[in-house]
Amino acid sequence: MRQASEPPARRSGPPGRGSEPPQRISAAARPASAPRIDVPSHPPHPPPQPDDAAAQERSARIATWAKRIGIALAALLVLAAAAVVLVVRHYEADLPSTRELKDYRPPQVTRILARDGTRLGELFTERRTVVRIGEIPNQVKLATLAAEDAGFYEHAGLNYLGMLRALAVNLRSTQTRQGASTITQQVVKNVLLTPDRTYKRKAREIILARRIEQELTKDEILELYLNKIYFGHGRYGVEEASRYYFGKSVRDVTLAEAALLIAVVKGPSVYSPRVNLERAVARRDFVLDQMQRKGFADESQVAQARREPVVLAIETESLAELAPEVVSEAQRVLREVVGPAAQQGGYTITTTIDPALQAAARAAVRKNLDAYAKRHKLFGPLARTKKEPPPFEGTPAGHKVFRGIVTGADDARGTLSVRVGTLEGTVALRGAQRYNPNGLAPSKFADVDKVVRVSLIGPAPEPVVEAVAPGQEAAPGQEEDEDAAAGEAKRAAPAGSPAKPAAPVPLRLELGPEGALVAVDVRTREIVALVGSYEAVRGGLDRATFARRQPGSTFKAFVYGYGIHARTLTPSTILETNPLAIAGYKPQNHDESEGKSPARLREALAHSVNVAAVSALSRVGASNVVAFAGALGIQSKLGADLSLALGAYEVTPREMAAAYASIAAGGVYEQPVLITKIVGPGGAEIPLPPRPPAHRVMDESEAYVLTSLLTSVVQSGTAKQARSLGRPIAGKTGTTNQSKDTWFVGYSTDIACAVWTGYDDAAPLGKGEAGATSALPAFVDFMKQAHAKRPVADFPVPNGVVRVRIDPLTGLLAREGQEDAIEEVFVAGTEPAEEAPVPEADAGVEAADGGAPEELQGVVPAPGEGPRPAGPGTAPAPVESEHAPEPGPLPAGDTAPPPF
């Protein structure tokens, strides 16, 4: 009896090879004691008799016919042998080579992992993970042999008795009903041939099975089999099957689990425990019985395995939606590194993503966008209003967003009918849970004639044309349609054929905006969270990486940062705030300002005064700021004109997060990293492209002063909501014209984070929307989760920073004993040396009465403020452009950018 601990010994060749066959006993070898029969050497010849003559004649005739029959049989045998040779040669003519099986690499799963090993997603054409035969436990091998081919280690690839038995059954039934394939033959069928059940394929299979047995060892054949076979639910091979059914590697399965796995092979759609557990258990018990009968397991082992309950793992397919943006980027990087081999899979890619922070980022973006939808009544039921926006007219095409009119609903099908110009379409509400969280029926979700934003899921169909019945004439005045889309159909039908309405086109609701969030570890520059959409679907647009949008006022940090770096500006510099004072460019102070416009740089940044930023840019030089921003991590193309100060040139959220992380890290830029390691199918680590060396852009003292300025945005400016985090936060809000893009980019001592919210088609977000309302809430929610277990830490003060008391009106040194003096930080050597003059009496009265300084007269008020009186001879500020500020002239004396 074989032991269950190890499979039968592998013979090195066909049956009998390596062992001595039984010897025949010949006369020469007969023992002397054996009985002998004495035969006379010359027996007497009796006289011939008549009957004897007849008998001899009959014997001669029989001998003649026997000889003839023998010759005929020999000829038939020769012919049969020739026929067999010809048949073999016929089927051998185009047989695939078996040598490739030595290096055969079946498609495998490529896994994308988070930094802690959590699975983020998988890439595969066939979901398979190859394991070597030495790693597969004996109970799996023996269960396979017992159920599929008990004599696998004894035969030479073919089971001749089984083949004859199957042939008889199939001939009786006149069709192929039973097979007798060995494991070797199944490997041939699955790897080299097709699974067609024909005699031609069987003949080719037999020939190849013999060849494989001569080129591969039995263990190599069994390894191919166990990694190739299908186990249902899209899983191939024992490793993936074990992970799917039991949530563990095949290395750790029990005898009962091994028998259940092999039981599934006979018919995954029938014997899968996820399809029919009772039937699967019955098949498992059959495999266990076979193991006992064939000596692969003893009675006690089988009895224990029968009593073991089936515990299936929880399906975790939803994990693939945790970070589809990261999965897509990992796939792109893998293709760049290994080329076409990426298609075969088998790689393990480790990323920098923190699963908890990724989940928090996704939740923050969704909560923020849902809050917007609630403010603007984008959740069902959608009621028709008196002032609906105009719908789209014409024929829609392409990947754009259109305004359509609701024309009806089908509650049975769960669809909403929408007309978009000349096109009729339907929206499946089962895919619109974002706007229908209460699961309303289509008839209750939207009123008829309600205008909704939709996009085409597929291309618009061409109209279907019916032929005109014989004798029927076209209507008077009917002419050939000149439209290109319908022209072909028209020409294919008789003249005057009426067009049949095309089938409804599937549409997608596009009611609300999208969002993006990128979070970077300040110390390591590892991307810990990356969100590029609300939906989180594979293949969707990753707006964090690919959406280029205007950053608005978040770009002002680079303007002021360069001014501090170049020693041209300080936190106490008084900046121009009158739009009329800037030649050739008339920005307005309506972006995000509140209260009266300040003159000092710190207050100008805190309240996001546009004119001050443009004034600063004109001092430091636009081309210098372009180079400075590029050194910090902005790789998008920027224009060197005055609109640069207000963020008129498009960038990505990842670029903004990288640049702000450079400021948070003391002025050192280092390329953010997302992929840290790739391991190939063979277990060897694959080298990644070298990471560019880090470089310093600002001195630590300069970066600290800029950070200090950005903390004022949170403490007293447009981002006061971030004070709820209860820790030092630096950052900047940003809002473009008509609130088409809203931002908040900021950082703590640990994490830098950029948030963007907007419509893909740059539609206005609507009244009251700005960076502080449409983006900052997501930043706050995410950072609250990201810092839940981190101690509060202030930004460290480096060497080269001084604190000086200044006059808040002039930015000069405070006078001795000045009561309203404030403390300000400076890069050492840039602090003011001049003392502020004593204010005149009228100026003091003006200040006490709250009047605005002369340089602030004529400034356009911020939203919610009353109109400010213009000074004598002051013209009203011109209206800004629809979306991006018009580029202004280059500042005079703008120099070439210095190296960073």
GROMACS .gro file of N, CA and C in nm, residues 368 371-372 375 551-554 590-594 606-608 713-714 716-724 731-736 739 741-745 755-757 765-781 863:
model
  180
  368ASN      N    1  -1.745   6.548  -0.016
  368ASN     CA    2  -1.739   6.686  -0.063
  368ASN      C    3  -1.828   6.706  -0.186
  371ALA      N    4  -2.192   6.687  -0.092
  371ALA     CA    5  -2.236   6.812  -0.029
  371ALA      C    6  -2.267   6.917  -0.136
  372TYR      N    7  -2.185   6.923  -0.239
  372TYR     CA    8  -2.212   7.014  -0.350
  372TYR      C    9  -2.345   6.978  -0.416
  375ARG      N   10  -2.628   7.100  -0.210
  375ARG     CA   11  -2.646   7.246  -0.216
  375ARG      C   12  -2.715   7.287  -0.345
  551PRO      N   13  -0.492   7.663  -1.179
  551PRO     CA   14  -0.479   7.654  -1.033
  551PRO      C   15  -0.530   7.777  -0.960
  552GLY      N   16  -0.563   7.883  -1.030
  552GLY     CA   17  -0.612   8.002  -0.961
  552GLY      C   18  -0.511   8.056  -0.862
  553SER      N   19  -0.563   8.099  -0.747
  553SER     CA   20  -0.478   8.168  -0.649
  553SER      C   21  -0.380   8.077  -0.578
  554THR      N   22  -0.393   7.944  -0.595
  554THR     CA   23  -0.293   7.857  -0.533
  554THR      C   24  -0.156   7.880  -0.593
  590HIS      N   25  -1.179   9.035  -0.686
  590HIS     CA   26  -1.306   8.972  -0.648
  590HIS      C   27  -1.289   8.822  -0.624
  591ASP      N   28  -1.167   8.771  -0.638
  591ASP     CA   29  -1.145   8.625  -0.636
  591ASP      C   30  -1.194   8.564  -0.506
  592GLU      N   31  -1.127   8.593  -0.397
  592GLU     CA   32  -1.167   8.536  -0.269
  592GLU      C   33  -1.146   8.636  -0.156
  593SER      N   34  -1.130   8.762  -0.188
  593SER     CA   35  -1.097   8.860  -0.084
  593SER      C   36  -1.216   8.883   0.006
  594GLU      N   37  -1.188   8.923   0.130
  594GLU     CA   38  -1.293   8.956   0.225
  594GLU      C   39  -1.246   9.076   0.306
  606ALA      N   40  -0.318   8.621   0.250
  606ALA     CA   41  -0.422   8.561   0.334
  606ALA      C   42  -0.560   8.584   0.274
  607HIS      N   43  -0.584   8.706   0.219
  607HIS     CA   44  -0.715   8.739   0.165
  607HIS      C   45  -0.719   8.728   0.013
  608SER      N   46  -0.614   8.675  -0.047
  608SER     CA   47  -0.609   8.643  -0.189
  608SER      C   48  -0.640   8.764  -0.277
  713VAL      N   49  -0.324   8.218   0.575
  713VAL     CA   50  -0.444   8.187   0.497
  713VAL      C   51  -0.542   8.107   0.582
  714VAL      N   52  -0.488   8.018   0.666
  714VAL     CA   53  -0.571   7.936   0.753
  714VAL      C   54  -0.613   8.012   0.879
  716SER      N   55  -0.629   8.349   0.942
  716SER     CA   56  -0.710   8.471   0.932
  716SER      C   57  -0.760   8.499   0.792
  717GLY      N   58  -0.739   8.407   0.698
  717GLY     CA   59  -0.775   8.432   0.560
  717GLY      C   60  -0.889   8.349   0.509
  718THR      N   61  -0.875   8.300   0.389
  718THR     CA   62  -0.985   8.234   0.319
  718THR      C   63  -1.003   8.087   0.357
  719ALA      N   64  -0.915   8.031   0.437
  719ALA     CA   65  -0.923   7.888   0.470
  719ALA      C   66  -0.938   7.866   0.620
  720LYS      N   67  -1.018   7.948   0.685
  720LYS     CA   68  -1.033   7.936   0.830
  720LYS      C   69  -1.090   7.801   0.873
  721GLN      N   70  -1.164   7.736   0.784
  721GLN     CA   71  -1.222   7.607   0.820
  721GLN      C   72  -1.115   7.506   0.859
  722ALA      N   73  -0.994   7.520   0.804
  722ALA     CA   74  -0.886   7.425   0.834
  722ALA      C   75  -0.836   7.439   0.977
  723ARG      N   76  -0.877   7.545   1.048
  723ARG     CA   77  -0.836   7.558   1.188
  723ARG      C   78  -0.897   7.447   1.274
  724SER      N   79  -1.004   7.385   1.223
  724SER     CA   80  -1.068   7.277   1.298
  724SER      C   81  -0.978   7.156   1.313
  731GLY      N   82  -0.138   7.662   0.366
  731GLY     CA   83  -0.200   7.629   0.239
  731GLY      C   84  -0.261   7.749   0.173
  732LYS      N   85  -0.325   7.724   0.060
  732LYS     CA   86  -0.385   7.833  -0.017
  732LYS      C   87  -0.507   7.783  -0.091
  733THR      N   88  -0.614   7.863  -0.085
  733THR     CA   89  -0.732   7.837  -0.166
  733THR      C   90  -0.710   7.890  -0.307
  734GLY      N   91  -0.791   7.841  -0.400
  734GLY     CA   92  -0.783   7.889  -0.537
  734GLY      C   93  -0.917   7.876  -0.605
  735THR      N   94  -0.957   7.981  -0.677
  735THR     CA   95  -1.083   7.982  -0.750
  735THR      C   96  -1.063   8.058  -0.880
  736THR      N   97  -1.099   7.997  -0.993
  736THR     CA   98  -1.087   8.065  -1.122
  736THR      C   99  -1.217   8.138  -1.152
  739SER      N  100  -1.590   8.036  -1.102
  739SER     CA  101  -1.573   7.914  -1.020
  739SER      C  102  -1.572   7.790  -1.107
  741ASP      N  103  -1.291   7.623  -1.167
  741ASP     CA  104  -1.196   7.536  -1.097
  741ASP      C  105  -1.183   7.587  -0.955
  742THR      N  106  -1.194   7.496  -0.860
  742THR     CA  107  -1.174   7.534  -0.720
  742THR      C  108  -1.069   7.442  -0.658
  743TRP      N  109  -0.983   7.501  -0.574
  743TRP     CA  110  -0.869   7.428  -0.520
  743TRP      C  111  -0.850   7.459  -0.372
  744PHE      N  112  -0.785   7.365  -0.307
  744PHE     CA  113  -0.709   7.395  -0.185
  744PHE      C  114  -0.587   7.304  -0.185
  745VAL      N  115  -0.472   7.367  -0.170
  745VAL     CA  116  -0.346   7.293  -0.161
  745VAL      C  117  -0.278   7.336  -0.031
  755VAL      N  118  -0.630   6.932  -0.343
  755VAL     CA  119  -0.768   6.895  -0.375
  755VAL      C  120  -0.819   6.987  -0.485
  756TRP      N  121  -0.881   6.928  -0.586
  756TRP     CA  122  -0.943   7.004  -0.695
  756TRP      C  123  -1.086   6.958  -0.713
  757THR      N  124  -1.174   7.053  -0.745
  757THR     CA  125  -1.314   7.022  -0.776
  757THR      C  126  -1.355   7.105  -0.897
  765LEU      N  127  -1.928   7.625  -1.153
  765LEU     CA  128  -1.982   7.551  -1.040
  765LEU      C  129  -2.104   7.618  -0.980
  766GLY      N  130  -2.119   7.745  -1.006
  766GLY     CA  131  -2.240   7.811  -0.959
  766GLY      C  132  -2.213   7.914  -0.851
  767LYS      N  133  -2.317   7.986  -0.817
  767LYS     CA  134  -2.309   8.095  -0.721
  767LYS      C  135  -2.266   8.044  -0.584
  768GLY      N  136  -2.174   8.119  -0.523
  768GLY     CA  137  -2.128   8.086  -0.388
  768GLY      C  138  -2.022   7.980  -0.379
  769GLU      N  139  -1.981   7.925  -0.493
  769GLU     CA  140  -1.879   7.820  -0.490
  769GLU      C  141  -1.740   7.881  -0.507
  770ALA      N  142  -1.647   7.837  -0.423
  770ALA     CA  143  -1.508   7.883  -0.426
  770ALA      C  144  -1.422   7.774  -0.366
  771GLY      N  145  -1.292   7.797  -0.365
  771GLY     CA  146  -1.203   7.697  -0.309
  771GLY      C  147  -1.235   7.665  -0.165
  772ALA      N  148  -1.279   7.766  -0.090
  772ALA     CA  149  -1.308   7.745   0.052
  772ALA      C  150  -1.432   7.662   0.075
  773THR      N  151  -1.523   7.657  -0.024
  773THR     CA  152  -1.647   7.581  -0.007
  773THR      C  153  -1.651   7.452  -0.087
  774SER      N  154  -1.580   7.446  -0.201
  774SER     CA  155  -1.591   7.331  -0.291
  774SER      C  156  -1.471   7.237  -0.285
  775ALA      N  157  -1.359   7.281  -0.225
  775ALA     CA  158  -1.239   7.197  -0.220
  775ALA      C  159  -1.186   7.181  -0.078
  776LEU      N  160  -1.184   7.288  -0.002
  776LEU     CA  161  -1.128   7.284   0.134
  776LEU      C  162  -1.194   7.180   0.223
  777PRO      N  163  -1.327   7.159   0.218
  777PRO     CA  164  -1.386   7.056   0.306
  777PRO      C  165  -1.327   6.917   0.285
  778ALA      N  166  -1.295   6.880   0.162
  778ALA     CA  167  -1.234   6.749   0.138
  778ALA      C  168  -1.095   6.743   0.199
  779PHE      N  169  -1.020   6.852   0.189
  779PHE     CA  170  -0.887   6.858   0.251
  779PHE      C  171  -0.898   6.838   0.402
  780VAL      N  172  -0.992   6.908   0.464
  780VAL     CA  173  -1.006   6.898   0.609
  780VAL      C  174  -1.045   6.757   0.651
  781ASP      N  175  -1.142   6.698   0.581
  781ASP     CA  176  -1.186   6.562   0.618
  781ASP      C  177  -1.073   6.461   0.603
  863PRO      N  178  -1.711   8.936  -0.309
  863PRO     CA  179  -1.849   8.890  -0.304
  863PRO      C  180  -1.909   8.911  -0.167
   0.00000   0.00000   0.00000
